[in-house]
Structure formats: C-alpha cells, structure tokens
C-alpha cells in the first residue's frame, strides 16, 4: 500500500556526513512515497552543516528548520517530532549508521503496530556501548516488564497519534527520550514491535568520547530518572 510519511531527522554538526545521508534518504525513501515530507531539525551547528542544508533544500523538497542556538539532543528530538503533518512518522538520527530503505520494510507493520523500532542487528558500535546497551535494556525489563533489545534506537516509525498522546510528557529521561516515549506508549496500551535493521559503523561527524570516570554518575542519574518515570506512570493510572 502506498503511504505518505513524514521523515524527521535532527541534525547537529554533521558536515562530513549530512549530504550523503540526506541524498540517500531522498532517493531511497522520499521519492518512493509520493506526498511524503522530509523535515530536518537543525540544532545550531557550527561546522558548516547549515550551509550544506541550505544548498540541498534548493535541490530537493526539503523542509529545514534552522536553530539559532544549540538546544541539545533531548529537546531537539521533542521539538522535531512536533513538526510532522502526516500520520506516519519515520524518525532517524543523521549520522549515517542506518539504511533508509529499511523504513520500507518497517512500514509493512504500521497497520498492526503503533511504534516500530529499528533494532540494530548486528550492532556496529564500540564494545563499551554494546555492554551498556544490554545493561540498560535489562534494567528497563526489570523496572517496567518490557522486553526490548534496543529500546532507545534512533531509527523508528511512530504513528502521530502516539506522539500527540505522550510526547509532551516525555521529559523525565532527558538523555533517553526515545526510551521514554516507548515506555509511556507501551504502558498506555499501544502496540510496539522491534524489527531488525542494518547498522553501519559511524564513518564521520562528531561524537562524544566515552569517559569511564563519569560512568557511575551517569548510571546513578539514569537510574533515578527511571524510578521517577516509573512513579509518574504508576500515579497516572
């Protein structure tokens, strides 16, 4: 079935990767689904990303929302996900680690599911990220009884009705907004599935180096956030 989608992509300091990512998304997804829209939420980049996006917007149907200053990834996600006009929203990070054609496979599930999570398999991340991801997903299972393998994936399909229902409330886990949207949606009875998708090593762009000395503080803050989220969901019943 032909579908109209809104592809939403937050972008920050991706000058080395963003042109290829945008062109791939346009060729492999947007052109195949007439009536769809491609939204880029730029977050105050300082490395030439803005200039590239302005040029691309003259070549293809691209809605670029420029940021005057850095909001940060969590707020950037929430603001970006308020922009779509179509009922089916495809969300992707802009680092080039995914194949946009995988969205076509994921769209086969939208008649039965409200959120389709792109589960990275095999996952091409550094070892420490693999360990932390497994521990994090296990903690989600323990606290919320939700069995996901990649709950915080930045590659997913979401029905707009879900975003309208839970997005504004999803501020308890500032570093894991995708997770919070998923958890809140699951607890409201929305249907969610994980679908395996291709994952590539990060080839370009800025990424934060991992600081093991900050790990205990980060883990403690995340655990407290998850407990607050659990309490908030329980009190809302």
PDB file of C-alpha atoms in Angstrom:
ATOM      1  CA  UNK A   1       0.000   0.000   0.000  1.00  0.00           C
ATOM      2  CA  UNK A   2       1.305   3.468  -0.922  1.00  0.00           C
ATOM      3  CA  UNK A   3       1.847   5.551   2.201  1.00  0.00           C
ATOM      4  CA  UNK A   4       2.605   9.156   2.930  1.00  0.00           C
ATOM      5  CA  UNK A   5       5.159   9.570   5.657  1.00  0.00           C
ATOM      6  CA  UNK A   6       6.960  12.368   7.438  1.00  0.00           C
ATOM      7  CA  UNK A   7      10.681  11.680   7.767  1.00  0.00           C
ATOM      8  CA  UNK A   8      12.094  13.626  10.705  1.00  0.00           C
ATOM      9  CA  UNK A   9      15.828  13.976  11.247  1.00  0.00           C
ATOM     10  CA  UNK A  10      17.580  16.036  13.946  1.00  0.00           C
ATOM     11  CA  UNK A  11      20.988  17.309  12.825  1.00  0.00           C
ATOM     12  CA  UNK A  12      23.896  18.809  14.748  1.00  0.00           C
ATOM     13  CA  UNK A  13      27.464  19.250  13.477  1.00  0.00           C
ATOM     14  CA  UNK A  14      27.282  16.567  10.791  1.00  0.00           C
ATOM     15  CA  UNK A  15      29.011  18.464   7.958  1.00  0.00           C
ATOM     16  CA  UNK A  16      31.094  15.436   6.965  1.00  0.00           C
ATOM     17  CA  UNK A  17      28.138  13.069   6.729  1.00  0.00           C
ATOM     18  CA  UNK A  18      24.916  15.015   6.280  1.00  0.00           C
ATOM     19  CA  UNK A  19      24.911  15.448   2.491  1.00  0.00           C
ATOM     20  CA  UNK A  20      25.218  11.720   1.804  1.00  0.00           C
ATOM     21  CA  UNK A  21      22.642  10.921   4.481  1.00  0.00           C
ATOM     22  CA  UNK A  22      20.107  13.409   3.108  1.00  0.00           C
ATOM     23  CA  UNK A  23      20.601  12.316  -0.501  1.00  0.00           C
ATOM     24  CA  UNK A  24      20.253   8.646   0.469  1.00  0.00           C
ATOM     25  CA  UNK A  25      17.027   9.356   2.356  1.00  0.00           C
ATOM     26  CA  UNK A  26      15.629  11.317  -0.569  1.00  0.00           C
ATOM     27  CA  UNK A  27      16.479   8.644  -3.160  1.00  0.00           C
ATOM     28  CA  UNK A  28      15.710   5.520  -1.138  1.00  0.00           C
ATOM     29  CA  UNK A  29      12.618   6.682   0.753  1.00  0.00           C
ATOM     30  CA  UNK A  30      11.031  10.037  -0.055  1.00  0.00           C
ATOM     31  CA  UNK A  31      10.984   9.592  -3.853  1.00  0.00           C
ATOM     32  CA  UNK A  32       9.356   6.177  -3.437  1.00  0.00           C
ATOM     33  CA  UNK A  33       6.481   7.553  -1.333  1.00  0.00           C
ATOM     34  CA  UNK A  34       4.776  10.459  -3.168  1.00  0.00           C
ATOM     35  CA  UNK A  35       3.179  13.015  -0.885  1.00  0.00           C
ATOM     36  CA  UNK A  36       5.726  12.426   1.856  1.00  0.00           C
ATOM     37  CA  UNK A  37       7.704  15.165   3.577  1.00  0.00           C
ATOM     38  CA  UNK A  38      11.335  15.323   4.701  1.00  0.00           C
ATOM     39  CA  UNK A  39      11.921  17.500   7.771  1.00  0.00           C
ATOM     40  CA  UNK A  40      15.366  18.347   9.109  1.00  0.00           C
ATOM     41  CA  UNK A  41      15.561  19.969  12.529  1.00  0.00           C
ATOM     42  CA  UNK A  42      18.987  21.625  12.637  1.00  0.00           C
ATOM     43  CA  UNK A  43      20.227  22.353  16.149  1.00  0.00           C
ATOM     44  CA  UNK A  44      22.611  25.310  15.953  1.00  0.00           C
ATOM     45  CA  UNK A  45      25.502  23.618  14.147  1.00  0.00           C
ATOM     46  CA  UNK A  46      28.860  25.414  13.973  1.00  0.00           C
ATOM     47  CA  UNK A  47      30.750  23.270  11.444  1.00  0.00           C
ATOM     48  CA  UNK A  48      29.212  24.158   8.081  1.00  0.00           C
ATOM     49  CA  UNK A  49      26.180  21.884   8.344  1.00  0.00           C
ATOM     50  CA  UNK A  50      23.782  24.826   7.893  1.00  0.00           C
ATOM     51  CA  UNK A  51      25.373  25.842   4.586  1.00  0.00           C
ATOM     52  CA  UNK A  52      25.104  22.309   3.219  1.00  0.00           C
ATOM     53  CA  UNK A  53      21.451  22.019   4.236  1.00  0.00           C
ATOM     54  CA  UNK A  54      20.554  25.354   2.619  1.00  0.00           C
ATOM     55  CA  UNK A  55      22.092  24.166  -0.640  1.00  0.00           C
ATOM     56  CA  UNK A  56      20.325  20.804  -0.506  1.00  0.00           C
ATOM     57  CA  UNK A  57      16.988  22.493   0.202  1.00  0.00           C
ATOM     58  CA  UNK A  58      17.300  24.235  -3.187  1.00  0.00           C
ATOM     59  CA  UNK A  59      17.813  20.899  -4.956  1.00  0.00           C
ATOM     60  CA  UNK A  60      15.074  18.767  -3.415  1.00  0.00           C
ATOM     61  CA  UNK A  61      11.815  19.110  -1.438  1.00  0.00           C
ATOM     62  CA  UNK A  62      13.310  19.521   1.989  1.00  0.00           C
ATOM     63  CA  UNK A  63      11.903  21.379   4.977  1.00  0.00           C
ATOM     64  CA  UNK A  64      14.829  22.630   7.032  1.00  0.00           C
ATOM     65  CA  UNK A  65      14.142  24.224  10.410  1.00  0.00           C
ATOM     66  CA  UNK A  66      17.323  26.046  11.425  1.00  0.00           C
ATOM     67  CA  UNK A  67      18.259  26.509  15.061  1.00  0.00           C
ATOM     68  CA  UNK A  68      19.869  29.761  16.199  1.00  0.00           C
ATOM     69  CA  UNK A  69      21.480  28.060  19.153  1.00  0.00           C
ATOM     70  CA  UNK A  70      22.066  24.566  20.488  1.00  0.00           C
ATOM     71  CA  UNK A  71      19.046  23.050  22.272  1.00  0.00           C
ATOM     72  CA  UNK A  72      20.599  19.659  22.911  1.00  0.00           C
ATOM     73  CA  UNK A  73      19.530  16.256  21.626  1.00  0.00           C
ATOM     74  CA  UNK A  74      16.595  15.593  24.023  1.00  0.00           C
ATOM     75  CA  UNK A  75      14.810  18.896  23.426  1.00  0.00           C
ATOM     76  CA  UNK A  76      15.786  18.737  19.769  1.00  0.00           C
ATOM     77  CA  UNK A  77      14.006  15.391  19.404  1.00  0.00           C
ATOM     78  CA  UNK A  78      10.846  16.603  21.114  1.00  0.00           C
ATOM     79  CA  UNK A  79      10.685  19.793  19.060  1.00  0.00           C
ATOM     80  CA  UNK A  80      11.392  17.928  15.810  1.00  0.00           C
ATOM     81  CA  UNK A  81       8.664  15.368  16.461  1.00  0.00           C
ATOM     82  CA  UNK A  82       6.066  18.140  16.752  1.00  0.00           C
ATOM     83  CA  UNK A  83       6.620  19.197  13.134  1.00  0.00           C
ATOM     84  CA  UNK A  84       5.190  16.321  11.009  1.00  0.00           C
ATOM     85  CA  UNK A  85       1.923  16.705   9.103  1.00  0.00           C
ATOM     86  CA  UNK A  86       1.419  13.088   8.061  1.00  0.00           C
ATOM     87  CA  UNK A  87       0.024  10.350  10.288  1.00  0.00           C
ATOM     88  CA  UNK A  88       3.065   8.083   9.937  1.00  0.00           C
ATOM     89  CA  UNK A  89       6.348   9.490  11.236  1.00  0.00           C
ATOM     90  CA  UNK A  90       9.731   8.000  10.396  1.00  0.00           C
ATOM     91  CA  UNK A  91      12.492   9.179  12.730  1.00  0.00           C
ATOM     92  CA  UNK A  92      16.195   8.790  12.055  1.00  0.00           C
ATOM     93  CA  UNK A  93      19.435  10.084  13.504  1.00  0.00           C
ATOM     94  CA  UNK A  94      21.655  11.817  10.950  1.00  0.00           C
ATOM     95  CA  UNK A  95      24.977  10.046  11.490  1.00  0.00           C
ATOM     96  CA  UNK A  96      24.705   7.681   8.517  1.00  0.00           C
ATOM     97  CA  UNK A  97      24.599   4.482  10.564  1.00  0.00           C
ATOM     98  CA  UNK A  98      21.307   3.297   9.056  1.00  0.00           C
ATOM     99  CA  UNK A  99      19.957   2.381   5.635  1.00  0.00           C
ATOM    100  CA  UNK A 100      16.850   4.500   4.901  1.00  0.00           C
ATOM    101  CA  UNK A 101      15.432   1.755   2.676  1.00  0.00           C
ATOM    102  CA  UNK A 102      14.880  -0.266   5.873  1.00  0.00           C
ATOM    103  CA  UNK A 103      11.986   2.085   6.590  1.00  0.00           C
ATOM    104  CA  UNK A 104      10.101   0.492   3.686  1.00  0.00           C
ATOM    105  CA  UNK A 105      10.329  -2.862   5.447  1.00  0.00           C
ATOM    106  CA  UNK A 106       9.246  -1.323   8.738  1.00  0.00           C
ATOM    107  CA  UNK A 107       6.227   0.334   7.122  1.00  0.00           C
ATOM    108  CA  UNK A 108       4.793  -3.125   6.432  1.00  0.00           C
ATOM    109  CA  UNK A 109       3.959  -3.262  10.159  1.00  0.00           C
ATOM    110  CA  UNK A 110       2.115   0.052  10.593  1.00  0.00           C
ATOM    111  CA  UNK A 111      -1.351  -1.426  10.181  1.00  0.00           C
ATOM    112  CA  UNK A 112      -0.770  -3.625  13.236  1.00  0.00           C
ATOM    113  CA  UNK A 113       1.671  -1.631  15.361  1.00  0.00           C
ATOM    114  CA  UNK A 114       1.872   1.948  16.610  1.00  0.00           C
ATOM    115  CA  UNK A 115       5.649   2.041  17.079  1.00  0.00           C
ATOM    116  CA  UNK A 116       8.119   0.038  15.009  1.00  0.00           C
ATOM    117  CA  UNK A 117      11.617   0.169  16.498  1.00  0.00           C
ATOM    118  CA  UNK A 118      14.577  -0.393  14.189  1.00  0.00           C
ATOM    119  CA  UNK A 119      16.614  -2.916  16.165  1.00  0.00           C
ATOM    120  CA  UNK A 120      20.266  -2.707  15.127  1.00  0.00           C
ATOM    121  CA  UNK A 121      21.384  -6.216  14.157  1.00  0.00           C
ATOM    122  CA  UNK A 122      24.251  -6.768  14.197  1.00  0.00           C
ATOM    123  CA  UNK A 123      25.110  -3.625  16.103  1.00  0.00           C
ATOM    124  CA  UNK A 124      28.270  -1.901  14.828  1.00  0.00           C
ATOM    125  CA  UNK A 125      29.185   0.047  17.948  1.00  0.00           C
ATOM    126  CA  UNK A 126      32.240   0.020  20.242  1.00  0.00           C
ATOM    127  CA  UNK A 127      32.314  -2.732  22.856  1.00  0.00           C
ATOM    128  CA  UNK A 128      31.515  -0.447  25.792  1.00  0.00           C
ATOM    129  CA  UNK A 129      28.359   0.768  24.046  1.00  0.00           C
ATOM    130  CA  UNK A 130      27.230  -2.794  23.443  1.00  0.00           C
ATOM    131  CA  UNK A 131      27.693  -3.635  27.128  1.00  0.00           C
ATOM    132  CA  UNK A 132      25.910  -0.501  28.317  1.00  0.00           C
ATOM    133  CA  UNK A 133      23.034  -1.054  25.895  1.00  0.00           C
ATOM    134  CA  UNK A 134      22.490  -4.601  27.086  1.00  0.00           C
ATOM    135  CA  UNK A 135      22.576  -3.495  30.727  1.00  0.00           C
ATOM    136  CA  UNK A 136      20.182  -0.625  30.011  1.00  0.00           C
ATOM    137  CA  UNK A 137      17.642  -2.793  28.206  1.00  0.00           C
ATOM    138  CA  UNK A 138      17.842  -5.326  31.057  1.00  0.00           C
ATOM    139  CA  UNK A 139      17.113  -2.553  33.557  1.00  0.00           C
ATOM    140  CA  UNK A 140      14.070  -1.479  31.525  1.00  0.00           C
ATOM    141  CA  UNK A 141      12.858  -5.074  31.606  1.00  0.00           C
ATOM    142  CA  UNK A 142      13.346  -5.247  35.383  1.00  0.00           C
ATOM    143  CA  UNK A 143      11.606  -1.960  36.196  1.00  0.00           C
ATOM    144  CA  UNK A 144       8.831  -1.906  33.600  1.00  0.00           C
ATOM    145  CA  UNK A 145       8.434  -5.508  32.468  1.00  0.00           C
ATOM    146  CA  UNK A 146       9.115  -4.521  28.850  1.00  0.00           C
ATOM    147  CA  UNK A 147      11.231  -6.889  26.774  1.00  0.00           C
ATOM    148  CA  UNK A 148      13.128  -4.829  24.224  1.00  0.00           C
ATOM    149  CA  UNK A 149      16.628  -5.292  22.870  1.00  0.00           C
ATOM    150  CA  UNK A 150      17.122  -1.758  21.505  1.00  0.00           C
ATOM    151  CA  UNK A 151      14.545   0.460  23.182  1.00  0.00           C
ATOM    152  CA  UNK A 152      16.490   3.708  22.693  1.00  0.00           C
ATOM    153  CA  UNK A 153      17.099   3.186  18.972  1.00  0.00           C
ATOM    154  CA  UNK A 154      17.204   6.410  16.979  1.00  0.00           C
ATOM    155  CA  UNK A 155      15.655   4.714  13.935  1.00  0.00           C
ATOM    156  CA  UNK A 156      11.925   4.108  14.240  1.00  0.00           C
ATOM    157  CA  UNK A 157       8.419   4.551  12.854  1.00  0.00           C
ATOM    158  CA  UNK A 158       5.771   6.138  15.090  1.00  0.00           C
ATOM    159  CA  UNK A 159       2.141   6.938  14.495  1.00  0.00           C
ATOM    160  CA  UNK A 160       1.425  10.620  15.037  1.00  0.00           C
ATOM    161  CA  UNK A 161      -1.425   9.797  17.428  1.00  0.00           C
ATOM    162  CA  UNK A 162       1.151   8.276  19.796  1.00  0.00           C
ATOM    163  CA  UNK A 163       3.301  11.403  19.686  1.00  0.00           C
ATOM    164  CA  UNK A 164       0.248  13.576  20.315  1.00  0.00           C
ATOM    165  CA  UNK A 165      -0.501  11.434  23.370  1.00  0.00           C
ATOM    166  CA  UNK A 166       2.898  11.044  25.053  1.00  0.00           C
ATOM    167  CA  UNK A 167       5.472  13.448  23.595  1.00  0.00           C
ATOM    168  CA  UNK A 168       4.843  16.465  25.828  1.00  0.00           C
ATOM    169  CA  UNK A 169       5.074  14.278  28.926  1.00  0.00           C
ATOM    170  CA  UNK A 170       8.359  12.655  27.869  1.00  0.00           C
ATOM    171  CA  UNK A 171      10.773  14.877  29.791  1.00  0.00           C
ATOM    172  CA  UNK A 172      11.771  12.619  32.696  1.00  0.00           C
ATOM    173  CA  UNK A 173      14.681  10.891  30.897  1.00  0.00           C
ATOM    174  CA  UNK A 174      16.458  13.798  29.179  1.00  0.00           C
ATOM    175  CA  UNK A 175      19.210  11.628  27.689  1.00  0.00           C
ATOM    176  CA  UNK A 176      16.883   8.800  26.628  1.00  0.00           C
ATOM    177  CA  UNK A 177      13.860  10.489  25.094  1.00  0.00           C
ATOM    178  CA  UNK A 178      13.253   7.663  22.617  1.00  0.00           C
ATOM    179  CA  UNK A 179      13.104   5.218  25.521  1.00  0.00           C
ATOM    180  CA  UNK A 180      10.664   7.336  27.483  1.00  0.00           C
ATOM    181  CA  UNK A 181       8.327   7.741  24.511  1.00  0.00           C
ATOM    182  CA  UNK A 182       8.372   3.962  24.071  1.00  0.00           C
ATOM    183  CA  UNK A 183       7.801   3.183  27.742  1.00  0.00           C
ATOM    184  CA  UNK A 184       4.940   5.651  28.110  1.00  0.00           C
ATOM    185  CA  UNK A 185       3.336   4.386  24.909  1.00  0.00           C
ATOM    186  CA  UNK A 186       3.649   0.752  25.986  1.00  0.00           C
ATOM    187  CA  UNK A 187       2.070   1.471  29.357  1.00  0.00           C
ATOM    188  CA  UNK A 188      -0.848   3.180  27.598  1.00  0.00           C
ATOM    189  CA  UNK A 189      -1.505   0.044  25.600  1.00  0.00           C
ATOM    190  CA  UNK A 190      -0.027   0.993  22.238  1.00  0.00           C
ATOM    191  CA  UNK A 191       1.348  -1.883  20.196  1.00  0.00           C
ATOM    192  CA  UNK A 192       5.115  -1.935  19.682  1.00  0.00           C
ATOM    193  CA  UNK A 193       7.447  -4.242  17.779  1.00  0.00           C
ATOM    194  CA  UNK A 194      11.191  -4.381  17.105  1.00  0.00           C
ATOM    195  CA  UNK A 195      12.303  -5.109  13.541  1.00  0.00           C
ATOM    196  CA  UNK A 196      15.943  -5.935  12.670  1.00  0.00           C
ATOM    197  CA  UNK A 197      17.640  -3.253  10.559  1.00  0.00           C
ATOM    198  CA  UNK A 198      21.066  -2.748   9.040  1.00  0.00           C
ATOM    199  CA  UNK A 199      23.584  -0.874  11.169  1.00  0.00           C
ATOM    200  CA  UNK A 200      26.872   0.618   9.987  1.00  0.00           C
ATOM    201  CA  UNK A 201      29.882   1.868  11.971  1.00  0.00           C
ATOM    202  CA  UNK A 202      29.933   5.616  12.344  1.00  0.00           C
ATOM    203  CA  UNK A 203      32.100   6.900   9.499  1.00  0.00           C
ATOM    204  CA  UNK A 204      32.162  10.669  10.044  1.00  0.00           C
ATOM    205  CA  UNK A 205      30.933  13.547  12.161  1.00  0.00           C
ATOM    206  CA  UNK A 206      31.337  14.485  15.790  1.00  0.00           C
ATOM    207  CA  UNK A 207      30.708  12.025  18.547  1.00  0.00           C
ATOM    208  CA  UNK A 208      31.425  12.207  22.238  1.00  0.00           C
ATOM    209  CA  UNK A 209      34.341  10.176  23.536  1.00  0.00           C
ATOM    210  CA  UNK A 210      33.416   7.907  26.388  1.00  0.00           C
ATOM    211  CA  UNK A 211      34.566   8.985  29.844  1.00  0.00           C
ATOM    212  CA  UNK A 212      34.629   5.993  32.180  1.00  0.00           C
ATOM    213  CA  UNK A 213      35.194   8.229  35.203  1.00  0.00           C
ATOM    214  CA  UNK A 214      31.762   9.758  34.689  1.00  0.00           C
ATOM    215  CA  UNK A 215      30.062   6.377  34.339  1.00  0.00           C
ATOM    216  CA  UNK A 216      28.916   5.962  37.989  1.00  0.00           C
ATOM    217  CA  UNK A 217      27.386   9.451  37.995  1.00  0.00           C
ATOM    218  CA  UNK A 218      25.659   8.886  34.658  1.00  0.00           C
ATOM    219  CA  UNK A 219      24.300   5.489  35.706  1.00  0.00           C
ATOM    220  CA  UNK A 220      23.006   6.862  39.020  1.00  0.00           C
ATOM    221  CA  UNK A 221      21.261   9.780  37.304  1.00  0.00           C
ATOM    222  CA  UNK A 222      19.699   7.439  34.760  1.00  0.00           C
ATOM    223  CA  UNK A 223      18.526   5.018  37.445  1.00  0.00           C
ATOM    224  CA  UNK A 224      16.928   7.855  39.409  1.00  0.00           C
ATOM    225  CA  UNK A 225      15.247   9.077  36.236  1.00  0.00           C
ATOM    226  CA  UNK A 226      13.835   5.628  35.542  1.00  0.00           C
ATOM    227  CA  UNK A 227      12.481   5.423  39.087  1.00  0.00           C
ATOM    228  CA  UNK A 228      10.816   8.837  38.678  1.00  0.00           C
ATOM    229  CA  UNK A 229       9.322   7.689  35.397  1.00  0.00           C
ATOM    230  CA  UNK A 230       8.007   4.509  36.996  1.00  0.00           C
ATOM    231  CA  UNK A 231       6.464   6.533  39.823  1.00  0.00           C
ATOM    232  CA  UNK A 232       4.944   9.034  37.388  1.00  0.00           C
ATOM    233  CA  UNK A 233       3.369   6.295  35.277  1.00  0.00           C
ATOM    234  CA  UNK A 234       2.046   4.487  38.354  1.00  0.00           C
ATOM    235  CA  UNK A 235       0.483   7.642  39.801  1.00  0.00           C
ATOM    236  CA  UNK A 236      -1.229   8.404  36.484  1.00  0.00           C
ATOM    237  CA  UNK A 237      -3.164   5.120  36.484  1.00  0.00           C
TER     238      UNK A 237
END
